[in-house]
XYZ file of C-alpha atoms in Angstrom:
473
model
C 124.832 -5.984 -71.593
C 122.150 -7.545 -69.469
C 121.108 -5.955 -66.193
C 118.923 -8.881 -65.180
C 118.733 -9.323 -61.437
C 119.705 -12.636 -59.974
C 117.311 -13.583 -57.203
C 117.831 -17.189 -56.270
C 119.638 -16.912 -52.943
C 118.500 -19.583 -50.510
C 118.253 -18.398 -46.887
C 120.050 -20.496 -44.321
C 116.915 -20.641 -42.144
C 113.259 -20.391 -43.190
C 111.481 -17.088 -42.669
C 108.301 -18.952 -41.684
C 107.840 -20.947 -38.487
C 108.550 -24.661 -38.688
C 104.897 -25.737 -38.358
C 103.853 -23.382 -41.178
C 106.637 -24.696 -43.430
C 105.533 -28.290 -42.773
C 101.962 -27.353 -43.720
C 103.287 -25.533 -46.782
C 105.181 -28.660 -47.863
C 102.033 -30.788 -47.573
C 100.153 -28.248 -49.695
C 102.807 -28.267 -52.434
C 103.060 -32.071 -52.483
C 99.260 -32.222 -52.892
C 99.043 -29.528 -55.586
C 102.345 -29.402 -57.506
C 103.976 -32.527 -58.954
C 107.358 -30.768 -59.063
C 107.382 -30.913 -55.256
C 105.866 -34.408 -55.208
C 108.789 -35.677 -57.295
C 111.228 -33.764 -55.085
C 110.012 -35.520 -51.913
C 109.852 -38.893 -53.660
C 113.633 -38.578 -53.949
C 114.433 -37.071 -50.563
C 111.630 -37.661 -48.017
C 112.684 -38.498 -44.462
C 109.885 -38.666 -41.893
C 112.296 -37.613 -39.143
C 112.322 -34.089 -40.588
C 108.729 -33.401 -39.507
C 107.451 -32.570 -36.024
C 103.742 -32.868 -36.896
C 102.656 -36.507 -36.732
C 99.567 -35.697 -38.818
C 101.562 -34.136 -41.665
C 104.237 -36.823 -41.478
C 101.572 -39.525 -41.901
C 99.853 -37.758 -44.803
C 103.083 -37.143 -46.673
C 103.931 -40.829 -46.410
C 100.483 -41.751 -47.744
C 100.703 -39.182 -50.580
C 104.090 -40.369 -51.752
C 103.200 -44.067 -51.674
C 99.953 -43.349 -53.545
C 101.753 -41.187 -56.113
C 104.417 -43.807 -56.696
C 101.739 -46.422 -57.496
C 99.076 -44.339 -59.279
C 100.966 -41.216 -60.472
C 98.508 -38.969 -58.648
C 97.932 -37.701 -55.109
C 94.940 -38.720 -52.981
C 92.036 -36.314 -52.565
C 90.403 -35.738 -49.193
C 88.050 -38.733 -49.540
C 90.911 -41.070 -50.391
C 92.989 -39.688 -47.541
C 90.105 -40.409 -45.169
C 89.835 -43.958 -46.548
C 93.586 -44.517 -46.071
C 93.342 -43.356 -42.451
C 90.412 -45.712 -41.850
C 92.398 -48.611 -43.302
C 95.444 -47.851 -41.170
C 93.214 -47.505 -38.079
C 92.434 -51.214 -38.308
C 95.906 -51.932 -36.955
C 96.476 -48.693 -35.063
C 93.695 -47.603 -32.678
C 95.254 -44.187 -32.019
C 94.595 -43.158 -35.624
C 90.854 -43.464 -35.064
C 91.083 -40.773 -32.386
C 93.391 -38.644 -34.551
C 91.366 -38.873 -37.756
C 89.722 -35.468 -37.322
C 93.013 -33.697 -36.624
C 94.641 -35.477 -39.599
C 91.929 -34.306 -41.998
C 91.964 -30.839 -40.422
C 95.691 -30.670 -41.208
C 94.834 -31.675 -44.794
C 92.289 -28.857 -45.067
C 94.554 -26.295 -43.364
C 97.348 -27.077 -45.781
C 95.165 -26.549 -48.849
C 93.765 -23.327 -47.363
C 97.219 -21.929 -46.589
C 97.714 -18.633 -48.452
C 100.950 -16.655 -48.225
C 101.049 -15.141 -51.703
C 101.434 -11.500 -52.712
C 101.574 -12.410 -56.386
C 101.942 -15.699 -58.206
C 105.575 -15.093 -59.175
C 106.645 -13.892 -55.726
C 104.753 -16.730 -54.079
C 106.427 -19.399 -56.208
C 109.913 -18.062 -55.512
C 109.176 -17.605 -51.804
C 107.798 -21.138 -51.455
C 110.810 -22.604 -53.277
C 113.176 -20.840 -50.883
C 111.327 -22.026 -47.781
C 111.045 -25.647 -48.894
C 114.636 -26.005 -50.117
C 115.936 -24.325 -46.981
C 113.893 -26.719 -44.808
C 115.164 -29.803 -46.657
C 118.808 -28.732 -46.586
C 118.741 -27.753 -42.931
C 117.102 -30.998 -41.804
C 119.207 -33.178 -44.130
C 122.462 -31.586 -42.939
C 121.477 -32.115 -39.307
C 120.747 -35.819 -39.787
C 123.853 -36.234 -41.961
C 125.854 -35.270 -38.879
C 123.811 -37.243 -36.358
C 123.722 -40.423 -38.473
C 127.465 -40.442 -39.004
C 128.906 -38.972 -35.830
C 129.667 -42.379 -34.306
C 131.503 -43.508 -37.444
C 133.462 -40.255 -37.520
C 134.491 -40.587 -33.860
C 135.315 -44.305 -33.921
C 136.853 -44.710 -37.373
C 137.914 -41.120 -38.065
C 136.123 -41.517 -41.382
C 133.942 -38.579 -42.522
C 133.321 -40.007 -46.020
C 129.666 -40.951 -45.488
C 128.960 -37.626 -43.829
C 130.555 -35.711 -46.711
C 128.495 -37.701 -49.227
C 125.315 -36.912 -47.271
C 126.298 -33.229 -47.134
C 126.830 -33.136 -50.901
C 123.461 -34.786 -51.497
C 121.709 -32.327 -49.189
C 123.321 -29.293 -50.791
C 122.547 -30.646 -54.244
C 118.774 -30.806 -53.694
C 116.962 -28.649 -56.224
C 113.684 -28.307 -58.085
C 113.952 -29.372 -61.707
C 111.279 -27.125 -63.202
C 113.096 -26.908 -66.524
C 113.123 -30.375 -68.107
C 115.282 -29.283 -71.033
C 114.896 -27.860 -74.515
C 112.271 -29.541 -76.681
C 114.045 -29.030 -80.000
C 111.281 -29.585 -82.562
C 108.529 -27.943 -80.516
C 110.523 -24.747 -80.097
C 112.501 -24.637 -83.350
C 111.407 -21.035 -83.997
C 112.654 -19.977 -80.573
C 115.932 -21.733 -81.276
C 116.538 -19.646 -84.394
C 115.353 -16.464 -82.663
C 118.054 -17.065 -80.076
C 120.614 -17.989 -82.720
C 119.996 -14.750 -84.612
C 119.844 -12.520 -81.550
C 122.981 -10.453 -80.830
C 122.064 -10.614 -77.151
C 122.863 -14.340 -77.116
C 126.575 -13.485 -77.272
C 128.871 -11.339 -75.135
C 131.502 -9.758 -77.396
C 135.073 -9.962 -76.184
C 135.538 -6.494 -77.652
C 138.663 -7.325 -79.653
C 137.658 -7.572 -83.301
C 139.690 -10.574 -84.414
C 138.683 -12.594 -81.349
C 135.017 -11.769 -81.911
C 135.259 -12.715 -85.577
C 136.834 -16.059 -84.722
C 134.110 -16.808 -82.153
C 131.325 -15.587 -84.467
C 130.419 -12.642 -82.291
C 131.733 -13.561 -78.859
C 130.998 -16.122 -76.161
C 127.670 -17.345 -74.799
C 125.950 -14.669 -72.707
C 123.810 -17.093 -70.714
C 126.480 -19.256 -69.141
C 127.747 -22.783 -69.751
C 130.947 -21.207 -71.014
C 134.534 -21.355 -69.798
C 137.166 -19.403 -71.748
C 140.811 -20.005 -70.808
C 143.812 -17.911 -71.859
C 147.033 -19.910 -71.736
C 150.577 -18.507 -71.703
C 153.945 -18.639 -70.004
C 154.502 -16.374 -66.980
C 154.568 -12.597 -67.573
C 153.203 -12.762 -71.096
C 149.825 -11.090 -70.708
C 147.274 -13.531 -69.265
C 146.048 -11.099 -66.603
C 146.225 -8.232 -69.098
C 143.893 -10.093 -71.442
C 141.399 -10.452 -68.593
C 141.539 -6.767 -67.660
C 141.278 -5.677 -71.310
C 138.206 -7.807 -71.964
C 136.732 -6.539 -68.673
C 137.298 -2.973 -69.948
C 135.410 -3.882 -73.160
C 132.510 -5.089 -70.983
C 132.449 -1.656 -69.335
C 132.443 0.003 -72.766
C 129.070 -1.684 -73.374
C 127.651 -0.462 -70.039
C 128.172 -3.944 -68.642
C 129.109 -5.330 -65.241
C 132.525 -6.962 -64.957
C 133.496 -8.913 -61.839
C 137.217 -9.602 -61.498
C 138.224 -12.188 -58.897
C 141.973 -12.127 -58.402
C 144.027 -14.711 -56.564
C 147.376 -13.322 -57.645
C 147.468 -9.554 -58.219
C 146.190 -7.184 -55.540
C 143.009 -5.171 -55.934
C 145.128 -2.018 -56.107
C 147.247 -3.409 -58.941
C 144.142 -4.228 -60.949
C 142.726 -0.767 -60.249
C 145.954 0.789 -61.587
C 145.612 -1.197 -64.772
C 142.015 -0.139 -65.276
C 142.981 3.477 -64.623
C 145.576 3.241 -67.408
C 143.139 1.430 -69.725
C 140.369 3.991 -69.252
C 142.385 7.226 -69.022
C 144.823 6.328 -71.783
C 147.668 7.612 -69.614
C 150.955 5.873 -68.843
C 150.489 3.417 -65.964
C 153.845 4.453 -64.478
C 152.866 8.137 -64.424
C 149.405 7.962 -62.891
C 150.536 9.865 -59.799
C 151.851 12.713 -61.933
C 148.758 12.678 -64.164
C 146.262 12.197 -61.350
C 144.148 15.269 -62.151
C 143.950 14.469 -65.846
C 143.475 10.726 -65.337
C 140.760 11.167 -62.710
C 138.910 13.657 -64.916
C 139.038 11.283 -67.896
C 137.771 8.359 -65.816
C 134.934 10.449 -64.366
C 133.999 11.584 -67.885
C 134.111 7.961 -69.064
C 131.663 6.983 -66.316
C 129.232 9.755 -67.265
C 129.348 8.397 -70.827
C 128.898 4.820 -69.617
C 126.551 5.197 -66.606
C 125.536 1.537 -66.696
C 129.073 0.245 -66.333
C 130.025 -1.539 -63.118
C 133.424 -2.913 -62.097
C 134.125 -4.892 -58.923
C 137.574 -6.297 -58.147
C 137.798 -8.813 -55.290
C 141.013 -10.372 -53.985
C 141.098 -13.845 -52.426
C 144.252 -15.513 -51.059
C 145.749 -18.042 -53.452
C 145.221 -21.769 -52.785
C 142.531 -21.076 -50.198
C 139.189 -20.817 -52.004
C 136.891 -23.123 -53.944
C 134.041 -22.289 -56.301
C 131.696 -22.830 -53.347
C 133.374 -19.845 -51.660
C 133.002 -17.877 -54.891
C 129.331 -18.863 -55.178
C 128.625 -17.564 -51.672
C 130.488 -14.334 -52.385
C 128.775 -13.755 -55.754
C 125.359 -14.526 -54.252
C 125.980 -11.879 -51.598
C 127.332 -9.400 -54.170
C 124.285 -9.835 -56.435
C 121.908 -9.507 -53.508
C 123.660 -6.299 -52.392
C 124.026 -4.673 -55.825
C 120.863 -6.100 -57.380
C 122.660 -7.010 -60.592
C 124.440 -10.042 -62.035
C 127.916 -9.688 -63.611
C 127.940 -10.020 -67.400
C 131.287 -11.846 -67.278
C 133.033 -13.359 -64.259
C 136.831 -13.144 -64.539
C 139.009 -15.423 -62.372
C 142.758 -14.761 -62.246
C 143.665 -17.507 -62.271
C 142.458 -21.129 -62.350
C 145.552 -22.905 -60.981
C 145.446 -20.898 -57.749
C 142.068 -22.304 -56.684
C 141.125 -25.476 -54.827
C 138.548 -27.984 -56.120
C 135.168 -27.959 -54.384
C 135.402 -31.650 -53.494
C 139.076 -31.665 -52.605
C 140.777 -34.678 -51.072
C 144.162 -34.606 -49.446
C 145.585 -37.371 -51.625
C 144.443 -35.924 -54.974
C 147.189 -35.196 -57.484
C 147.856 -31.796 -59.020
C 146.512 -33.158 -62.322
C 143.197 -34.126 -60.703
C 143.002 -30.934 -58.643
C 143.390 -28.500 -61.545
C 141.072 -30.505 -63.795
C 138.427 -30.488 -61.050
C 138.754 -26.703 -60.659
C 138.132 -26.256 -64.395
C 134.950 -28.323 -64.126
C 133.894 -26.391 -61.020
C 134.347 -23.055 -62.805
C 132.263 -24.195 -65.746
C 129.574 -25.303 -63.279
C 129.817 -21.828 -61.703
C 129.100 -20.381 -65.145
C 126.021 -22.583 -65.447
C 124.773 -21.644 -61.967
C 124.826 -17.898 -62.589
C 124.049 -18.046 -66.293
C 127.146 -16.027 -67.175
C 130.442 -16.880 -68.910
C 133.620 -17.349 -66.874
C 136.930 -16.137 -68.303
C 140.114 -17.345 -66.646
C 143.759 -18.172 -67.336
C 146.332 -20.911 -66.870
C 150.017 -21.386 -67.574
C 151.694 -23.462 -70.261
C 154.187 -26.135 -69.281
C 157.907 -25.557 -69.794
C 157.783 -27.046 -73.305
C 155.460 -24.180 -74.251
C 157.918 -21.437 -73.218
C 159.395 -19.129 -75.857
C 157.541 -20.672 -78.775
C 154.526 -19.714 -80.861
C 153.841 -23.368 -81.690
C 151.752 -24.031 -78.569
C 149.230 -26.873 -78.508
C 146.747 -28.317 -76.042
C 149.459 -30.753 -74.939
C 151.282 -27.729 -73.455
C 148.532 -27.100 -70.892
C 150.200 -26.851 -67.507
C 149.398 -29.332 -64.721
C 146.231 -30.857 -66.217
C 144.755 -31.573 -69.633
C 141.432 -31.596 -67.809
C 141.419 -27.845 -68.462
C 141.481 -28.394 -72.229
C 138.845 -31.128 -71.988
C 136.448 -28.880 -70.038
C 136.951 -25.408 -71.523
C 134.790 -24.180 -74.383
C 137.521 -21.882 -75.707
C 141.281 -22.129 -75.169
C 143.456 -19.323 -76.528
C 147.254 -19.566 -76.339
C 149.224 -16.317 -76.084
C 152.799 -16.151 -77.349
C 155.495 -13.757 -78.526
C 158.315 -14.369 -80.966
C 161.717 -12.643 -80.870
C 160.704 -9.414 -82.607
C 157.191 -9.186 -81.164
C 158.091 -7.430 -77.920
C 159.811 -4.580 -79.738
C 156.978 -4.428 -82.280
C 154.359 -4.381 -79.516
C 152.655 -7.601 -80.640
C 151.085 -10.634 -79.006
C 149.901 -13.712 -80.916
C 146.597 -15.309 -79.880
C 146.065 -18.814 -81.236
C 142.742 -20.637 -80.846
C 143.561 -24.163 -79.674
C 139.931 -25.035 -78.949
C 136.880 -23.126 -80.071
C 133.302 -24.339 -79.728
C 132.057 -21.110 -81.314
C 134.030 -21.242 -84.561
C 137.227 -22.393 -86.226
C 140.184 -23.928 -84.429
C 143.844 -23.221 -85.261
C 143.229 -19.550 -86.091
C 146.124 -17.339 -85.034
C 145.414 -13.645 -84.460
C 147.934 -10.860 -84.188
C 147.226 -8.432 -81.364
C 148.918 -5.186 -80.414
C 149.860 -4.095 -76.916
C 150.560 -0.555 -75.770
C 153.076 -0.970 -72.958
C 152.263 2.449 -71.510
C 148.518 1.941 -71.083
C 148.612 -1.880 -71.222
C 145.776 -1.785 -73.766
C 145.497 -4.847 -76.017
C 143.575 -4.643 -79.292
C 143.570 -5.716 -82.931
C 146.997 -5.149 -84.438
C 145.534 -3.088 -87.265
C 143.449 -0.980 -84.849
C 146.503 0.089 -82.865
C 149.034 0.366 -85.670
C 147.024 1.034 -88.792
C 148.418 -2.099 -90.456
C 146.212 -4.571 -92.262
C 146.657 -7.756 -90.294
C 143.845 -10.217 -90.901
C 143.175 -13.470 -89.122
C 145.643 -16.221 -89.993
C 144.715 -19.896 -90.091
C 147.675 -21.663 -88.542
C 149.063 -24.269 -90.910
C 150.936 -26.045 -88.146
C 148.619 -28.369 -86.205
C 149.580 -30.565 -83.325
C 148.863 -34.250 -83.587
C 146.665 -34.062 -80.502
C 144.473 -31.314 -81.976
C 141.258 -32.015 -83.872
C 139.946 -30.514 -87.098
C 136.284 -30.321 -86.159
C 136.047 -26.616 -85.292
C 133.112 -25.779 -83.065
C 131.541 -29.252 -83.096
C 133.109 -30.402 -79.815
């Protein structure tokens, strides 16, 4: 499992003084086209206190838009002379304007190139967001007070918070074909789920670098949360970091489950077996010193992925490590980031699914969550995507959807069926037989737990709404 540190938290206020940040922005616009393009999209002269820097930024951006380059000092001087023909005050200010140009280029805050680039990015983005949010309020406050309509303000807020530097322009397929196959053949490009049949069906697991949403789907009390805790335990087995965000079960309930998983003792007898269980868990940690487990409870129907982003940012900054998989229990108990009071349940849940997948992309880690089936999916193993509860937007967004079910004899036999309804990593319509130990709540391959030979089964019954294109979509 990766122990890469995540270091992209944006401070709410710049660490540098405002005049230094303004000079820093002028320097970056003059020397780095990434920043020039950024301010082409978002420049507002009201953000700047320095009249000299404000003027030069306006000149730079207009020049860049026409000639695809920024003016050097001689050109800047010529522009000031031209503008002075209609503005006498600029003649008197010319020296201070050019001094500001020189000061900006001479500005040096670096300790090393890498640290400097990250530091500058934080300061500039923080400056833009802070100023843009302020003017979003001031420009719309009259409309909010008179018409009770915050729509324009919300749109401006979203635009301000969405400002970013697009340094990565995408994958150049033919230029980096060798790198593509290196990644394809690298075991580190996948995070195993740790349950053999599920890993075989996904060709080794799910994407380790994000852009992945895996959803377990089942009726109530059939093992959705247990699947999350079992896969989290498998992450720990590989010295990984599992973050479990629960909106249903308490932190203590999840801790009990992990204690049973790790100690191998009956979950109902952990008090009686405390000494033995604690010793086994401590031994497990000495054997897996890189493992990390954090369980965080949030109230249901009260948080959005923006709240989760802020929490995870703080967690990563505190621990100095990014979770290998983010578990959310469960999707339907969250609110969409851009919620509206008149949105339907269908829209709300679909939006949450998209928000969670975006969360995966932001942190570069897969998100594993759960949802319920609708009533037509109760007490049947023939579950399809049309049985997704509340919103088919979940099925449209998720990369993997696995339906859990039990038939009449499965409870007594200690079995759960896991059917792949959608699988971008391999075949669809594969049904796997899993075993569950009701004392330790451990879920694994049926043959691992029982010694039986139970291979993967390709389900011959396909719903009309399902496709036959495997991992293509």
